[in-house]
CSV table of C-alpha atoms in Angstrom, one decimal:
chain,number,residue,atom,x,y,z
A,92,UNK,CA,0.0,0.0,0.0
A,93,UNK,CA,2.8,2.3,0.7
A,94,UNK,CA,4.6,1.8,-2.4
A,95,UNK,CA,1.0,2.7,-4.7
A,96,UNK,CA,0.6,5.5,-2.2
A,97,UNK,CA,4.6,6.4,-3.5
A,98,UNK,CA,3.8,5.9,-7.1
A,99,UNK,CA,0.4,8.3,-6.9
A,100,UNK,CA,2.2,10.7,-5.3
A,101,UNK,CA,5.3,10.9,-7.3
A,102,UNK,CA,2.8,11.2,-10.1
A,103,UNK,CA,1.3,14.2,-8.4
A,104,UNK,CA,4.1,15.9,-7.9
A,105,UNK,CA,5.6,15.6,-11.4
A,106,UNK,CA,2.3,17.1,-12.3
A,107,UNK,CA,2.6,19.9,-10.1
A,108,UNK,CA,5.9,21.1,-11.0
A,109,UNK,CA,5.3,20.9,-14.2
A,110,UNK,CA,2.3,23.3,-14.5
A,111,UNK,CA,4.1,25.1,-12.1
A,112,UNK,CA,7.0,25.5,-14.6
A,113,UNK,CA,4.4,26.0,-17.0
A,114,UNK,CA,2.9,29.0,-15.2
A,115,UNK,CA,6.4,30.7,-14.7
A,116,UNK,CA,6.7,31.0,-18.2
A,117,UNK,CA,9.0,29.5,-21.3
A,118,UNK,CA,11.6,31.8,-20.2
A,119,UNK,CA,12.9,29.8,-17.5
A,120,UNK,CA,13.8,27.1,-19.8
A,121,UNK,CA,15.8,29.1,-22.5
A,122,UNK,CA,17.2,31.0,-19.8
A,123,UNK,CA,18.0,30.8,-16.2
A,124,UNK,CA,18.9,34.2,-14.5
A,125,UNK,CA,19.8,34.2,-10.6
A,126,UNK,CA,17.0,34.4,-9.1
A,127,UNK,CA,15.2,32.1,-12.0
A,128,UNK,CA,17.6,29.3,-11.0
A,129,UNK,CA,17.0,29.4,-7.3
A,130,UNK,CA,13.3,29.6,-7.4
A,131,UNK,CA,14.0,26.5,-9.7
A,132,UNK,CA,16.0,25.1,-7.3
A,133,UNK,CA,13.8,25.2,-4.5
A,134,UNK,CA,10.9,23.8,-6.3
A,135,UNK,CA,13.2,20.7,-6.8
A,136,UNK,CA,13.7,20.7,-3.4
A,137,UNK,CA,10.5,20.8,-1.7
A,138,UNK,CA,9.1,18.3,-4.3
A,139,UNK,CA,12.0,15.7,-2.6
A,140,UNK,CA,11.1,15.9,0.5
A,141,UNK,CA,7.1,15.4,-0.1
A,142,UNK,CA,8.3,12.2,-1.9
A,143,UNK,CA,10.7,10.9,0.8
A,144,UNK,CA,8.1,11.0,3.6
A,145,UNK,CA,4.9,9.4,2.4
A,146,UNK,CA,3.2,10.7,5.6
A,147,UNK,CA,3.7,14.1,5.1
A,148,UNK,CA,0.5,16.2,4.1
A,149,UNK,CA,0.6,17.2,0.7
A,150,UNK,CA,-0.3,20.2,1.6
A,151,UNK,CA,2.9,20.9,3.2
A,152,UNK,CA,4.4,20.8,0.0
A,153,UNK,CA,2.1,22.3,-2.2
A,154,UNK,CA,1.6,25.5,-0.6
A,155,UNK,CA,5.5,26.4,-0.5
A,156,UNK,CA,5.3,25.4,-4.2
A,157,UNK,CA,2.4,28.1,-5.1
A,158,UNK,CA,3.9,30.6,-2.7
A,159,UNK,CA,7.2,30.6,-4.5
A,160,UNK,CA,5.7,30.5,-8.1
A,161,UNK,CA,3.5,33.8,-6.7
A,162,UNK,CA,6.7,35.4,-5.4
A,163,UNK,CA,8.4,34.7,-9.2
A,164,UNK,CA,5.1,36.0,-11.2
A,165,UNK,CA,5.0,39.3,-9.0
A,166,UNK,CA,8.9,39.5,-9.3
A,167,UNK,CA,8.6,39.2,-12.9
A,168,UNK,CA,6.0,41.6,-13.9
A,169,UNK,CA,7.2,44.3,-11.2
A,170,UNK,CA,10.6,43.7,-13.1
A,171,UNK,CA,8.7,44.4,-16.3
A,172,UNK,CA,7.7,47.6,-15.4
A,173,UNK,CA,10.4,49.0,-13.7
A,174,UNK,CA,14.5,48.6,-15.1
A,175,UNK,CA,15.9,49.1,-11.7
A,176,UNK,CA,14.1,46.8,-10.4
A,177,UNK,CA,15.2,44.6,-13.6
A,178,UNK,CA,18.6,45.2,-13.2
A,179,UNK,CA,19.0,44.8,-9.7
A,180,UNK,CA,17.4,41.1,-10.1
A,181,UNK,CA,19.3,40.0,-13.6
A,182,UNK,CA,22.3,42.1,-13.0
A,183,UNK,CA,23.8,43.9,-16.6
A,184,UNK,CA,25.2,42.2,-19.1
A,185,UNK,CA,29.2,42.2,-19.1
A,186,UNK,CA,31.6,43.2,-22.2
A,187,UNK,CA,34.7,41.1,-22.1
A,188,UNK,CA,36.0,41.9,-25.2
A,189,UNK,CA,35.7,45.2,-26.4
A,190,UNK,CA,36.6,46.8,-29.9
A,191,UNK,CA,39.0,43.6,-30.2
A,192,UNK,CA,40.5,44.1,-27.3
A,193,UNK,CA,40.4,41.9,-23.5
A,194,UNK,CA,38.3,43.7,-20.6
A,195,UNK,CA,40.8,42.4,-17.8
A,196,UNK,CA,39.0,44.8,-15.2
A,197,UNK,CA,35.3,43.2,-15.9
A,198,UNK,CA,36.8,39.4,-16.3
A,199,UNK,CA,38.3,40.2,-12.9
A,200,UNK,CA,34.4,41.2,-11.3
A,201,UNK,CA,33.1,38.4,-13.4
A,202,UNK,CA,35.4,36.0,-12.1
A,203,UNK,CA,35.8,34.9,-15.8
A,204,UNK,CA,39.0,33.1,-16.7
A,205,UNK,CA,40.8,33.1,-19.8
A,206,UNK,CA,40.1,29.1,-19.5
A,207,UNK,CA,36.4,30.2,-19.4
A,208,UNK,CA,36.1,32.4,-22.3
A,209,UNK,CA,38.1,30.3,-24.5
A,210,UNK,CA,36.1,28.0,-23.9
A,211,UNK,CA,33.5,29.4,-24.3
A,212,UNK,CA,34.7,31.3,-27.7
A,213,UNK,CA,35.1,27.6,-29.2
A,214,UNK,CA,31.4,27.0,-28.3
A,215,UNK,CA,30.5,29.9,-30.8
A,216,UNK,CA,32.7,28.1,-33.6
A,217,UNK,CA,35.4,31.2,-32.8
A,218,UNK,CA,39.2,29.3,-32.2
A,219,UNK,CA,41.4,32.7,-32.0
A,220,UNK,CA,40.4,35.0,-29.9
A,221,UNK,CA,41.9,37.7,-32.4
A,222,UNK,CA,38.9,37.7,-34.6
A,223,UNK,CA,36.4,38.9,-32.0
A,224,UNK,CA,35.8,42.3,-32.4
A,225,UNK,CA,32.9,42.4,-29.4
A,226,UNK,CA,32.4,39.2,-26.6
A,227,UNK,CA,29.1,40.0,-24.1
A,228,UNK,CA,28.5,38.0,-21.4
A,229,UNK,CA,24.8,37.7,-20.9
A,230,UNK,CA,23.1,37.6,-17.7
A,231,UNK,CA,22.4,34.1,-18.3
A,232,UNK,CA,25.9,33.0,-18.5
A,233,UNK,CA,26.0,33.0,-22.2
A,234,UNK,CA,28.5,34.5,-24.2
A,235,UNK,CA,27.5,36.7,-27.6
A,236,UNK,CA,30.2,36.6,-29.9
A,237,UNK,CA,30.7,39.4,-32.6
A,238,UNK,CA,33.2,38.2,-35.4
A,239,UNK,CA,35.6,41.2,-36.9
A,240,UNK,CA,34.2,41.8,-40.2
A,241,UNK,CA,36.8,41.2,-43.3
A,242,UNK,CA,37.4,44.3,-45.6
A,243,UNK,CA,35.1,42.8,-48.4
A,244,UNK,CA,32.5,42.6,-45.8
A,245,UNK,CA,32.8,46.2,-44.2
A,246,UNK,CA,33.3,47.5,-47.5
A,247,UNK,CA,29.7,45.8,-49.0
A,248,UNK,CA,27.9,46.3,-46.3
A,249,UNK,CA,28.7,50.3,-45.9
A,250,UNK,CA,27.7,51.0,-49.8
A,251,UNK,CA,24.1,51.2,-48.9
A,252,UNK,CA,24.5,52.8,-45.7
A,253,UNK,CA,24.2,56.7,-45.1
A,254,UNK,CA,27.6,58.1,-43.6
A,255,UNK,CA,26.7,59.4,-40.3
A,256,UNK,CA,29.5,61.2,-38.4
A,257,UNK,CA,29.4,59.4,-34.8
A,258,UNK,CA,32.3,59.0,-32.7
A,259,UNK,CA,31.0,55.5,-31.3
A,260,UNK,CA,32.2,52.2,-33.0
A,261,UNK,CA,30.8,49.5,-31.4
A,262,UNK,CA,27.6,47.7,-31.3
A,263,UNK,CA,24.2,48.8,-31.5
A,264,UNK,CA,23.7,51.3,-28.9
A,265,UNK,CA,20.3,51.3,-26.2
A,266,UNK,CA,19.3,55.6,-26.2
A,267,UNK,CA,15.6,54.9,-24.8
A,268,UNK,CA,14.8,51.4,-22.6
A,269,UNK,CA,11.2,51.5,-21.3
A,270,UNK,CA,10.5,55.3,-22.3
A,271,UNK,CA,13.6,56.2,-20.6
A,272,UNK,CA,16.8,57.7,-21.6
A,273,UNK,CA,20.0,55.8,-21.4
A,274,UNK,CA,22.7,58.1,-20.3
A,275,UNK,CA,25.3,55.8,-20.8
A,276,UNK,CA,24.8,55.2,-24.1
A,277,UNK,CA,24.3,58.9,-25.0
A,278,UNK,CA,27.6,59.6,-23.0
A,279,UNK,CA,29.3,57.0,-25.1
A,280,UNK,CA,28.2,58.4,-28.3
A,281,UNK,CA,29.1,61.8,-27.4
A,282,UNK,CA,25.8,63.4,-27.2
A,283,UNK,CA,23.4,65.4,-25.3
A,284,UNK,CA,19.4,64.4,-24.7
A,285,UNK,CA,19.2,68.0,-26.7
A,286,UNK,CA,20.6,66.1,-29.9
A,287,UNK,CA,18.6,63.1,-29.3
A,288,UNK,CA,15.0,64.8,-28.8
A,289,UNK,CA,16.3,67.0,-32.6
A,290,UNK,CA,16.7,63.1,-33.6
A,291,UNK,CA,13.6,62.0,-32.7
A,292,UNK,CA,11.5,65.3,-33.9
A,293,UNK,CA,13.2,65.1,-37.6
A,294,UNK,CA,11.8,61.2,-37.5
A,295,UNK,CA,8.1,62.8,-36.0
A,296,UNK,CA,8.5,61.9,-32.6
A,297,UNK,CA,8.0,65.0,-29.9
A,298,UNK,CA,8.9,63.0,-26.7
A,299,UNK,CA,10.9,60.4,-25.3
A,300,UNK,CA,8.1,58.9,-23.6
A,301,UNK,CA,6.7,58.6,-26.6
A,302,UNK,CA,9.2,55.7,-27.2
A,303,UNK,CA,9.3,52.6,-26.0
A,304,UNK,CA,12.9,51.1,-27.6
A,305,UNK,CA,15.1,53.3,-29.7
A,306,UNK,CA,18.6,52.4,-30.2
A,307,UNK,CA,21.3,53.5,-33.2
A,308,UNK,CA,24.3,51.7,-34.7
A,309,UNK,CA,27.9,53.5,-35.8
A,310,UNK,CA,26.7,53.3,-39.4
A,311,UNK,CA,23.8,55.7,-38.1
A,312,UNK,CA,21.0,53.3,-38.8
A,313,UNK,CA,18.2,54.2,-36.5
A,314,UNK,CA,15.3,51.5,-35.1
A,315,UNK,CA,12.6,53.3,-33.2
A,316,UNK,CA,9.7,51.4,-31.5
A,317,UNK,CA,7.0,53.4,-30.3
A,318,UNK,CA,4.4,53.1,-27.2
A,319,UNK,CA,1.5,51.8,-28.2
């Protein structure tokens, strides 16, 4: 009798975790951020001990299990509203190479090894690390890899762009995230918020809250997305 009651509630469980997973979202499996992974972990947890004491209550586990699933879902959309908040959760994502060159200072804070991103610099089919012109760590652990463009390349791809005079040369920059101005990325450009609201009134926009995502490349290619 105890080993059916075993099997029913191993059964149980398994379905409970699963629609909790399900009810967290398909994020969590493409992409596990801290605080993704120990919600995870604890789920995993709590489901062992209900199936290694037959006699505990199911109730006992399944009420943790809800709680922490309602603490993730309120996490998650406060998180969506406000990029603080976001940040301060996910944490930023981390440039380790840079315009061809190691960041030694932010492997350091990352406590990323050369072993590591070697490593990982073969996983993105990339053996010398000479023909990275960007490497971002994500917050998920992953590592974006930007290939140095050959001269043929550069040279094709610039016919068709317009010839915009910015300073920056790096990847696509962020100006507005969540109708806000990026400081940052203006700072890196070289500009004032005076130069980007003259941007965004020649393209028919009057204010920045007005946008939801805008962000410009060093070839001067603009993608706006409004609020809707």
């Amino acid at each position: 009798m105890e080993l059916w009651t075993l099997f029913l509630r191993t059964i149980l469980v398994y379905i409970i975790v699963f629609l909790t997973m399900r009810i967290m979202g398909k994020r969590e499996i493409g992409k596990l951020s801290i605080f993704d992974l120990v919600i995870s972990i604890m789920i995993a947890e709590i489901a062992v001990f209900v199936l290694e004491d037959v006699g505990k209550p199911m109730i006992e586990g399944l009420l943790p299990m809800v709680t922490l699933v309602a603490v993730q879902i309120l996490i998650a959309y406060v998180s969506l509203k406000n990029e603080k908040i976001r940040r301060w959760i996910e944490g930023r994502e981390a440039p380790l190479i840079e315009n061809g060159k190691l960041n030694r200072k932010e492997m350091a804070r990352q406590r990323y090894n050369l072993d590591d991103l070697l490593l990982q610099l073969r996983e993105n089919k990339v053996m010398n690390p000479a023909d990275v012109e960007f490497a971002i760590l994500e917050t998920s652990g992953k590592l974006t890899v930007k290939p140095k463009e050959t001269p043929a390349a550069s040279n094709g791809s610039d016919s068709s762009e317009p010839k915009r005079a910015f300073r920056y040369e790096g990847l696509p920059l962020p100006l507005i995230m969540d109708g806000i101005v990026q400081e940052e990325s203006l700072s890196k450009l070289g500009q004032t918020r005076f130069w980007l609201k003259k941007e965004l009134r020649a393209r028919g926009i009057k204010d920045f809250k007005d946008v939801f995502f805008c962000s410009v490349d060093h070839r001067g290619k603009w993608f706006i997305d409004k609020n809707r």
